[in-house]
Structure formats: C-alpha cells, structure tokens
CSV table of C-alpha atoms and ligand atoms in Angstrom, one decimal:
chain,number,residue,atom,x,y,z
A,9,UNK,CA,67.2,101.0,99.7
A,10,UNK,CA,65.8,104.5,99.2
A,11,UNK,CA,66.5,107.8,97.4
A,12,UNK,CA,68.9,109.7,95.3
A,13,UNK,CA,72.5,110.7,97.0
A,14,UNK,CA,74.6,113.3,94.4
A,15,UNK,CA,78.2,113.6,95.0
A,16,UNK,CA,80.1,117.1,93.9
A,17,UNK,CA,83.6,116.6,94.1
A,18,UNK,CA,84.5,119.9,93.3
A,19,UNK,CA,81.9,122.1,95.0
A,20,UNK,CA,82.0,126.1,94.6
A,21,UNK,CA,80.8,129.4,95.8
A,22,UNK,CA,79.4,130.5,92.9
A,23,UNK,CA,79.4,134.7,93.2
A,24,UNK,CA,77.6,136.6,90.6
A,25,UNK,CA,77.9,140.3,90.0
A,26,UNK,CA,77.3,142.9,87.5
A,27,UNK,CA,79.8,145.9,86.2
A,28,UNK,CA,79.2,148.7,83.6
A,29,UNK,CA,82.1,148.3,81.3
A,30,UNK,CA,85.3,145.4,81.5
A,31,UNK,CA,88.4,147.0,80.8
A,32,UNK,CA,92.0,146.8,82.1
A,33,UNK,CA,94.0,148.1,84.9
A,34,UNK,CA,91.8,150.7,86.4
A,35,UNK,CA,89.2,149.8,89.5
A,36,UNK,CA,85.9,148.0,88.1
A,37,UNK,CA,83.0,148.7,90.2
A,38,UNK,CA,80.8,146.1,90.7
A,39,UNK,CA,77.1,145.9,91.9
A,40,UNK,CA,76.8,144.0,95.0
A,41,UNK,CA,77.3,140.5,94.9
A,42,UNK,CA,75.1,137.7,95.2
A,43,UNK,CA,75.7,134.1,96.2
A,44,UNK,CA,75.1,130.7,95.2
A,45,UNK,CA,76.0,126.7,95.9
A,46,UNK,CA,77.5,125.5,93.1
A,47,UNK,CA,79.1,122.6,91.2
A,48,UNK,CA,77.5,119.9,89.3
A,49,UNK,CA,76.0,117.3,92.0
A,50,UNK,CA,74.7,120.1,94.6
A,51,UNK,CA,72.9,121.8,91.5
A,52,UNK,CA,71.6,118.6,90.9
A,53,UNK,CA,70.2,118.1,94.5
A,54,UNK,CA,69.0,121.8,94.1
A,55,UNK,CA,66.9,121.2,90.6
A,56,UNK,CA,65.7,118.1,92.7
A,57,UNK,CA,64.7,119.7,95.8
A,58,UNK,CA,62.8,122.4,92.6
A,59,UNK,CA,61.1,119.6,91.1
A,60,UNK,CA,59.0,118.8,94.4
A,61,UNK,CA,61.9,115.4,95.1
A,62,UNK,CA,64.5,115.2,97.9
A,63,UNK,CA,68.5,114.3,97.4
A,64,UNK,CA,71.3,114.1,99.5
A,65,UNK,CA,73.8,116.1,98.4
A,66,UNK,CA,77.5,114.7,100.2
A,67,UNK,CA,80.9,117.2,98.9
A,68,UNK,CA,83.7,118.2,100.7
A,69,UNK,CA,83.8,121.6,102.1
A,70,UNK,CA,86.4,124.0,103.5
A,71,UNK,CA,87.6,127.3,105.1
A,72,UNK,CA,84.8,130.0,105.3
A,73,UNK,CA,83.7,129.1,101.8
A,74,UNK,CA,83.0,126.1,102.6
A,75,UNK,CA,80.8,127.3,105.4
A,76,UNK,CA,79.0,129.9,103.5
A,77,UNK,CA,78.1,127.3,101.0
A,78,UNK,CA,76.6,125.2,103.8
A,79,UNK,CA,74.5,127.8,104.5
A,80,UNK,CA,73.0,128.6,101.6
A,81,UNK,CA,72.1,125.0,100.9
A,82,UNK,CA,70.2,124.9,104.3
A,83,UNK,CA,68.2,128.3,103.3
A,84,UNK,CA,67.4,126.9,99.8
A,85,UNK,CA,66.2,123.5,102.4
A,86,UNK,CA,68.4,121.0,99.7
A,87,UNK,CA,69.4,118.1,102.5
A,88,UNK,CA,73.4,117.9,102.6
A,89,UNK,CA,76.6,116.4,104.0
A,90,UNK,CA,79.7,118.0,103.7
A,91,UNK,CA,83.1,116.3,104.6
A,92,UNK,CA,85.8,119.0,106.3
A,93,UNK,CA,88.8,119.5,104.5
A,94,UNK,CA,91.9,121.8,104.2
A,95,UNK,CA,91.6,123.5,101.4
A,96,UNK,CA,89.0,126.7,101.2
A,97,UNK,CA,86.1,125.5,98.9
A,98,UNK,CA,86.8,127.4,95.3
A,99,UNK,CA,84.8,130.4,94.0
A,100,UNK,CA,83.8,131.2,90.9
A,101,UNK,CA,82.9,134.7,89.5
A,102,UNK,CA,79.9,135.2,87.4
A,103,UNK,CA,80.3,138.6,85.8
A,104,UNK,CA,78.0,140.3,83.4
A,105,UNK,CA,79.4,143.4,81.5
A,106,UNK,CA,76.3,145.7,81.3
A,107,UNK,CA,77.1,147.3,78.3
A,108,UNK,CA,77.2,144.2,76.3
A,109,UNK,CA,75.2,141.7,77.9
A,110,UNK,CA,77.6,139.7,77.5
A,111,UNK,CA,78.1,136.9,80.8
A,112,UNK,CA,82.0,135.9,81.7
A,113,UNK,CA,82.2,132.6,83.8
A,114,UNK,CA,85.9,132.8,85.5
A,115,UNK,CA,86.3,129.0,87.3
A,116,UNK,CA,88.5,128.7,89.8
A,117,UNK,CA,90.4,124.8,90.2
A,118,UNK,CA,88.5,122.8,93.0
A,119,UNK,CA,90.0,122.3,96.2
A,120,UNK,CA,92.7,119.0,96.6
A,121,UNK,CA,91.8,116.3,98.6
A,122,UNK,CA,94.5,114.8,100.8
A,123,UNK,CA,95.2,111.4,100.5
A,124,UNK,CA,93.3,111.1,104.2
A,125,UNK,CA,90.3,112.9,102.8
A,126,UNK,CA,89.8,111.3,99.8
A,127,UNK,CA,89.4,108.1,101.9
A,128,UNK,CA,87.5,109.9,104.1
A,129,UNK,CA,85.2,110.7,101.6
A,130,UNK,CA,85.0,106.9,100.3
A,131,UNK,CA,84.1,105.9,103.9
A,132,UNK,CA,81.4,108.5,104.0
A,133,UNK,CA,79.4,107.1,101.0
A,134,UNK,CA,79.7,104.2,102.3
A,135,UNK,CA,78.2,105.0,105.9
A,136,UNK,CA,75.2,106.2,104.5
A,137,UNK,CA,72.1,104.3,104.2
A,138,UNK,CA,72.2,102.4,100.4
A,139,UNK,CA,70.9,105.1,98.0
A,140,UNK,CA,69.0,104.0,95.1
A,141,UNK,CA,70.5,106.3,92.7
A,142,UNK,CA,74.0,107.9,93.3
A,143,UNK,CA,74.6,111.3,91.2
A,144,UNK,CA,78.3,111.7,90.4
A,145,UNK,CA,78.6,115.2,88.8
A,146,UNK,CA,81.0,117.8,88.0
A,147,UNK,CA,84.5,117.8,87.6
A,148,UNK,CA,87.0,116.2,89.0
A,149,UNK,CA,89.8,117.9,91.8
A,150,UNK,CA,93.4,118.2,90.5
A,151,UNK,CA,95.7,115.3,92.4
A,152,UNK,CA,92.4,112.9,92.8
A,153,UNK,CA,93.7,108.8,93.1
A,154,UNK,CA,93.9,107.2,90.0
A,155,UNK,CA,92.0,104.3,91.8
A,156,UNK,CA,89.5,106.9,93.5
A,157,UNK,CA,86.7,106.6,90.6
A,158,UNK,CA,87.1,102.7,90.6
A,159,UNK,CA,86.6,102.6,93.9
A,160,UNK,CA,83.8,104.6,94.8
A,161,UNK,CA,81.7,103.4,91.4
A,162,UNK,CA,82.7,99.5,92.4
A,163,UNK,CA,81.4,99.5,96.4
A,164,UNK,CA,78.3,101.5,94.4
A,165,UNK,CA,77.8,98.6,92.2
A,166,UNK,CA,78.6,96.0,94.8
A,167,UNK,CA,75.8,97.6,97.0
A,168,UNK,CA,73.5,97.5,94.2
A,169,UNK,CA,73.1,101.4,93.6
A,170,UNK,CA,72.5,103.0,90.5
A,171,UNK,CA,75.4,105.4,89.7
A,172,UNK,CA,74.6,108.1,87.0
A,173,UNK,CA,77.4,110.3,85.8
A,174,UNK,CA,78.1,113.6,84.4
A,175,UNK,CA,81.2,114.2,84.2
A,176,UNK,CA,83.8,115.6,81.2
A,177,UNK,CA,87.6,114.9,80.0
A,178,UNK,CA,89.7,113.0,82.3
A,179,UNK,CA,86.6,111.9,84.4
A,180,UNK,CA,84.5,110.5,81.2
A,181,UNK,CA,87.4,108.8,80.2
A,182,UNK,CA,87.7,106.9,83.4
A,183,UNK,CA,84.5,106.1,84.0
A,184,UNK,CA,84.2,104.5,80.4
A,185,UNK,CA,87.5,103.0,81.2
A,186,UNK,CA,85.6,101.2,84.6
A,187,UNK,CA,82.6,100.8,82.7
A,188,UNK,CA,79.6,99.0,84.3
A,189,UNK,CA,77.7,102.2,85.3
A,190,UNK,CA,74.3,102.6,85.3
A,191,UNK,CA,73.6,105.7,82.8
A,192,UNK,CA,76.3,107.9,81.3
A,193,UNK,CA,74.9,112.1,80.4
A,194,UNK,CA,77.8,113.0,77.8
A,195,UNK,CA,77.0,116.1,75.4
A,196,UNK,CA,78.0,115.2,72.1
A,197,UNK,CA,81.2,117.2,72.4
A,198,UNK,CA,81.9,115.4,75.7
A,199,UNK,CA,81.1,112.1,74.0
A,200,UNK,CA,83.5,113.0,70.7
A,201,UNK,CA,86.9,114.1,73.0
A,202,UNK,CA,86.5,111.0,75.0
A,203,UNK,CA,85.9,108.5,72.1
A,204,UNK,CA,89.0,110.1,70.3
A,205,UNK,CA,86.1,110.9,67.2
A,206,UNK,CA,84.5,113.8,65.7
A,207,UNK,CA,81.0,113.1,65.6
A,208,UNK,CA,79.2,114.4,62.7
A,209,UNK,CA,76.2,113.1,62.5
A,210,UNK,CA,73.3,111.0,64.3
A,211,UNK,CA,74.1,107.7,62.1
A,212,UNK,CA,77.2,107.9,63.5
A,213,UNK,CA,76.6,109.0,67.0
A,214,UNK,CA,73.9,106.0,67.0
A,215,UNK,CA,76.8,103.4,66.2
A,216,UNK,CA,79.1,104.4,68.7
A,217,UNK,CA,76.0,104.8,71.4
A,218,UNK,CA,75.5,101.6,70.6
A,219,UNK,CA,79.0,99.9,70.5
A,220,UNK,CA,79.8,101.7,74.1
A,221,UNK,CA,76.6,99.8,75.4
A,222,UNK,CA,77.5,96.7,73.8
A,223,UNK,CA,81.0,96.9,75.4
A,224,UNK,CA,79.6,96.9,78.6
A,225,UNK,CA,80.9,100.5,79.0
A,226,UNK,CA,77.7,101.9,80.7
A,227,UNK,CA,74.0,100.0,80.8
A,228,UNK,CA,72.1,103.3,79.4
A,229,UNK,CA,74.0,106.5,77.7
A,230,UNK,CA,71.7,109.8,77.7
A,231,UNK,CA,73.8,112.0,75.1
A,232,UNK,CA,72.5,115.5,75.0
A,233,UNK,CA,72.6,117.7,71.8
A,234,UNK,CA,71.6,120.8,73.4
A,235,UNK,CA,69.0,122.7,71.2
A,236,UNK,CA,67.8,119.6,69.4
A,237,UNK,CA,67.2,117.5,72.5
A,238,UNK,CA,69.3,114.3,73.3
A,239,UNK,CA,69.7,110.4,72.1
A,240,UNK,CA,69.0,107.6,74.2
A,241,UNK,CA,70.6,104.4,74.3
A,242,UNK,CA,70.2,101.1,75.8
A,243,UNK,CA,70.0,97.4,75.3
A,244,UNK,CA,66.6,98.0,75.4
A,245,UNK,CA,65.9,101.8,74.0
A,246,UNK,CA,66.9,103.8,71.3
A,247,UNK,CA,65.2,107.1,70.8
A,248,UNK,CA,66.0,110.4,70.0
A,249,UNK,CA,63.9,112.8,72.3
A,250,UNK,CA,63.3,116.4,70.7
A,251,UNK,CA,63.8,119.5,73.2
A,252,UNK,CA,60.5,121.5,72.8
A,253,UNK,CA,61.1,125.0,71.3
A,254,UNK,CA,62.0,128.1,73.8
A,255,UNK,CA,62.5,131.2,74.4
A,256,UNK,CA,66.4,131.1,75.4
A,257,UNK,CA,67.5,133.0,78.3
A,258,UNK,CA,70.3,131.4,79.5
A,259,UNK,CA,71.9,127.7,79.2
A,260,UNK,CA,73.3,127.8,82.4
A,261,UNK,CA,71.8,125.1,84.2
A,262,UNK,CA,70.7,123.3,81.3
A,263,UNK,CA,72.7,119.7,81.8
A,264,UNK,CA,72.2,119.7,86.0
A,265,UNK,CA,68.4,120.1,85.7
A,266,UNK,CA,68.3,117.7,83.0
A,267,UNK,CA,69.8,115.1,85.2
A,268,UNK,CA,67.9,116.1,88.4
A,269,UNK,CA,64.9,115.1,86.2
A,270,UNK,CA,65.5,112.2,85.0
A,271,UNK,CA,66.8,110.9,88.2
A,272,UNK,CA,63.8,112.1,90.0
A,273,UNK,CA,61.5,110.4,87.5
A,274,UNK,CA,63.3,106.9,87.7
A,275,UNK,CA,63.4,107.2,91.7
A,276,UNK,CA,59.6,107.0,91.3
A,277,UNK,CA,59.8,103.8,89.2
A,278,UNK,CA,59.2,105.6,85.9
A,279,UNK,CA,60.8,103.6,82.7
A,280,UNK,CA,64.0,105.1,81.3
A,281,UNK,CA,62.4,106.7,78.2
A,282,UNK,CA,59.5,108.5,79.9
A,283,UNK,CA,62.3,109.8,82.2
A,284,UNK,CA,64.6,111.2,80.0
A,285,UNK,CA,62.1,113.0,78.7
A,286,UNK,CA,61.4,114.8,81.7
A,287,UNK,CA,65.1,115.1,81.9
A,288,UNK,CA,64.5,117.0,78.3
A,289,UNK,CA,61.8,118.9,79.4
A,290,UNK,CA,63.5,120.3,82.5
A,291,UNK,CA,67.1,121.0,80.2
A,292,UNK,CA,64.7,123.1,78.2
A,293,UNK,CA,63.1,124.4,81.1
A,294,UNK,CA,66.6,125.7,82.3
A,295,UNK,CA,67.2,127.5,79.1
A,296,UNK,CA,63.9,129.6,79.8
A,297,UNK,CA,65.1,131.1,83.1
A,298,UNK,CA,67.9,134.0,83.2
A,299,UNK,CA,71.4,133.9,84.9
A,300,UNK,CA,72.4,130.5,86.4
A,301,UNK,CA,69.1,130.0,87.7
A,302,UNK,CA,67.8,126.3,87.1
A,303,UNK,CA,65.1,124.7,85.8
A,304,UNK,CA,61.4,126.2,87.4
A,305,UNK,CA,59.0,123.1,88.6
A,306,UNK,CA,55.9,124.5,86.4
A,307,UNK,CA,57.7,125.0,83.1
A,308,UNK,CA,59.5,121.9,83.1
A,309,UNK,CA,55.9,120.1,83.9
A,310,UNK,CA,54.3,122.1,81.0
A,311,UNK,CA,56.9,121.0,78.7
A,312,UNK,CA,57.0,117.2,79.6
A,313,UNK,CA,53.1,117.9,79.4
A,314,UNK,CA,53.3,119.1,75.6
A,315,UNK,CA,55.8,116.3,74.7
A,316,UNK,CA,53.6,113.8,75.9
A,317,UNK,CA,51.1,114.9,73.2
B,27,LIG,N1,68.5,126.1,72.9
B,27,LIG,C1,67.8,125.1,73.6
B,27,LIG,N2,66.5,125.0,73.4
B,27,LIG,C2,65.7,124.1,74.0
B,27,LIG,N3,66.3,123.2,74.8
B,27,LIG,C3,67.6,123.2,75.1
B,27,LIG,C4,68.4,124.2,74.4
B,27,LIG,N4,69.7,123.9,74.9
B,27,LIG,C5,69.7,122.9,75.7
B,27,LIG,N5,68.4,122.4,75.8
B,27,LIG,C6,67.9,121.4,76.7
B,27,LIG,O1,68.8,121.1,77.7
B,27,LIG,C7,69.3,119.7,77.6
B,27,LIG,C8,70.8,119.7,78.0
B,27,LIG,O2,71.5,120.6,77.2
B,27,LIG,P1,73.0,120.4,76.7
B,27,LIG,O3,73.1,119.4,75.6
B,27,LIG,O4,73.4,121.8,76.3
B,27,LIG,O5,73.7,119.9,78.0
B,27,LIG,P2,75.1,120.3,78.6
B,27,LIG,O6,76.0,120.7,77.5
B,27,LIG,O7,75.5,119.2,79.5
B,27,LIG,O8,74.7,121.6,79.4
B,27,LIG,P3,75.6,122.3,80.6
B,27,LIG,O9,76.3,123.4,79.9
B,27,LIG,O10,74.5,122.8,81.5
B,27,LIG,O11,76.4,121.2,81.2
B,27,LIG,C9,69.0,119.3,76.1
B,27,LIG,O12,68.9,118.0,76.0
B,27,LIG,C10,67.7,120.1,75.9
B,27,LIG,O13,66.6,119.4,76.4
B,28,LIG,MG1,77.0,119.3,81.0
C-alpha cells in the first residue's frame, strides 16, 4: 500500500482573464486568456506535485475540455487518470476588472455522471493499486447516487485506505452522515451549516469537534479558521495551530494547499499534529501568491520552519 490518490468529482477548466472596466450590454474586451486544471482534488495533486510529493489525481473528463484539462496536467507533470464521460468538463471564468482590482469567480455546475459512469468511476478506484491516503475534494456533481459517497468511502475503508475529505453542503453532510472517515477539513462556516449551529466561538467549536469525534463521525477533524489558523481534533489531539502572519495576496488556493500538505506530510509517516501544521504553513503560503496560484514549496517550508520555533 503506497501513496496518495485525490479524487475531483467535479473537475474544471479554470480560464482566467483580465478586462478594463465590467459593465452591461456592450462587448467587453478581454486580455487573452490563460488556462488552468481545476477543481478541488487535481489542485490538491498539483500543490503536491509543488511540495516535491507525487499523487494520483483520478476525475472524470469530457468533450474538448476535458481534453485540454488533460493536457495541462501532463505539462504541469501532476500524474493523472481521467474517466471519459458525456458531458464536456465545466469551465469557470476568472475575471479581474482592472479598474478595481476587484477578482469575479463565475462557476459553472460540474458535469453529470450517468448512472453507467458513476459506476464506472467506482470500479476505477477500485482497480488501482491500494492508496495509502485517498483525497476526496471539491464538490459534488448535480444528480450524483445517493449511495455513491457510501460506497466509494466504505470499499476505501474496507481496503484499509485513509480517506480525507474536503468537501461542503450536501457532501459534508453525507459524509458525516457515513461517518468512519479518516480526517474531515471543514472551515468553520462549512462546519456551522452542516451541524445546523452558528459557531461563535472556540469553546464552542471545541465541544462540537469533540462530540463529532466521539460519535464516530470522523477519526481526526482539521477545522480551518482562515486568518487565525485551524483546530485540531482527535481522540488523541487537541490543538489549535496559529497561521503565521502574511502578506495577503490572494486566498485562492488557500484550503487545496492546506490539504496537499498535510497529506504529504502524513504519507511520510509524520504524526497528525506536526502535519497539520505543514498543512497551516502551506494555507498561509497560498495566501502569499497572487491569482489562483497555489502554495510555493520554499515559502510554505520557511513558514513550517518559523512555526517550529
Ligand atoms: N489571511 C490569512 N493569513 C494567513 N494564513 C491564512 C489566511 N487565510 C487563510 N490562511 C491559511 O490557510 C488555511 C486555510 O484557510 P481557510 O480557513 O480560509 O480555508 P478554506 O476556507 O477551506 O479555503 P478555500 O477558500 O481555499 O477553500 C488556514 O488554516 C491558514 O493556515
Ligand atoms: Mg475550502
């Protein structure tokens, strides 16, 4: 049993562009267009493949998307699988307004899976060679199998893999509902919408931390509170890890290198605390870069350097 395998279930073409001035009806030029792999698990390959590791990243692909996105995984040299569907692989449009600065994410829904591909998919995660850690991040397709999460986190368990998951609203909610995982990366607004609470504090985001472990609902919960670093929970651990100060660029990226990190660190047989502090390091990393660039190897290693003391 070796490596890390992440799973994006709703890949995109992530296109980023630039334009003077957003207003309506008339023809906005924009600056020529750039391209980029996106979508929670392949960024998390990517921020691997940054940190000096290597992960397989499996997704479904289609139509000429699906193919472009192919391609720029092989020239960024991230290792990855993709599964042919029908659907064309979604894009989404990064646009930055010049005149203000200001950045305007437009996501488009991920492509359905057929009923075929969705078991197609199951069979290909299980034809691989047993991963050591399987990354399930991102969000979920419109029309996925109610019994498709169960499925593919119970043969991961029943093979003995690791599954970490980032994952929001309806796919939080199941995978707390499954429970069993090994390590849940909520943000605190994540965690509130899925436990039906408004968290206010860290006495009470402690408690319920510590009830969802107790209930079996995930063996480790890495909750991230952005600028002041995360909380970590287990039967075993409970420590909150401060994010080092930075000079913010950008937060895109933030979460998916933050994950790559820590994954990367526990693949080498690192304990759970000194990894989610790499995994802090390297979400603080990400906020230094500009765009939707992720985390860079040296500052995330100069950071996890300086938080060591
Ligand atoms: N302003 C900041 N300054 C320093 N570090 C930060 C800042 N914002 C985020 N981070 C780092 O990034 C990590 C993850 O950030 P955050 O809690 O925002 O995750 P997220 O909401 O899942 O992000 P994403 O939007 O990428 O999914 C934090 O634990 C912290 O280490
Ligand atoms: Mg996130």
């Amino acid at each position: 049993m070796s490596g890390i395998v992440t799973l994006t279930l709703s890949p995109s073409l992530d296109v980023a562009t630039e334009v003077a001035r957003l207003y309506p009806d008339d023809k906005l030029r924009c600056q020529r267009p750039r391209y980029a792999p996106g979508g929670g698990g392949i960024n998390v390959a990517r921020a691997i493949h940054i940190l000096g590791g290597r992960a397989l990243a499996l997704y479904p692909a289609g139509g000429s998307t699906g193919e472009h996105l192919g391609q720029l995984l092989d020239a960024c040299g991230v290792n990855h699988q993709a599964l042919p569907i029908q659907e064309w692989t979604r894009e989404s449009l990064n646009l930055t307004e010049l005149a203000s600065a200001q950045q305007y994410r437009l996501i488009m829904p991920g492509a359905r899976l057929s009923e075929v591909e969705q078991e197609q998919l199951l069979a290909a995660v299980q034809a691989l060679p047993t991963p050591e850690y399987l990354v399930v991040s991102g969000s979920l397709p419109e029309g996925l199998a109610s019994d498709f999460m169960p499925r593919l986190l119970g043969a991961a368990k029943a093979r003995g893999v690791r599954c970490i998951v980032d994952c929001s609203g309806d796919g939080l909610l199941q995978v707390l509902d499954i429970g069993g995982v090994f390590l849940l990366k909520p943000n605190i607004d994540e965690l509130s919408a899925a436990v039906g609470e408004d968290i206010l504090d860290s006495t009470q985001l402690l408690g319920i931390a510590r009830e969802l472990i107790a209930a079996g609902k995930c063996q480790a919960l890495l909750v991230s509170l952005g600028p002041q670093g995360a909380l970590l929970v287990s039967a075993e651990h409970s420590a909150t890890i401060a994010a080092p100060t930075v000079r913010k660029r950008s937060t895109v990226g933030a979460g998916d290198s933050m994950v790559a990190a820590l994954t990367l660190k526990l693949v080498s047989g690192a304990d759970l605390l000194e990894a989610a502090r790499y995994g802090v390091a390297a979400g603080s990393a990400a906020i230094m870069t500009a765009g939707t660039e992720l985390c860079r190897r040296e500052d995330a290693e100069r950071l996890f350097a300086w938080m060591q003391g």
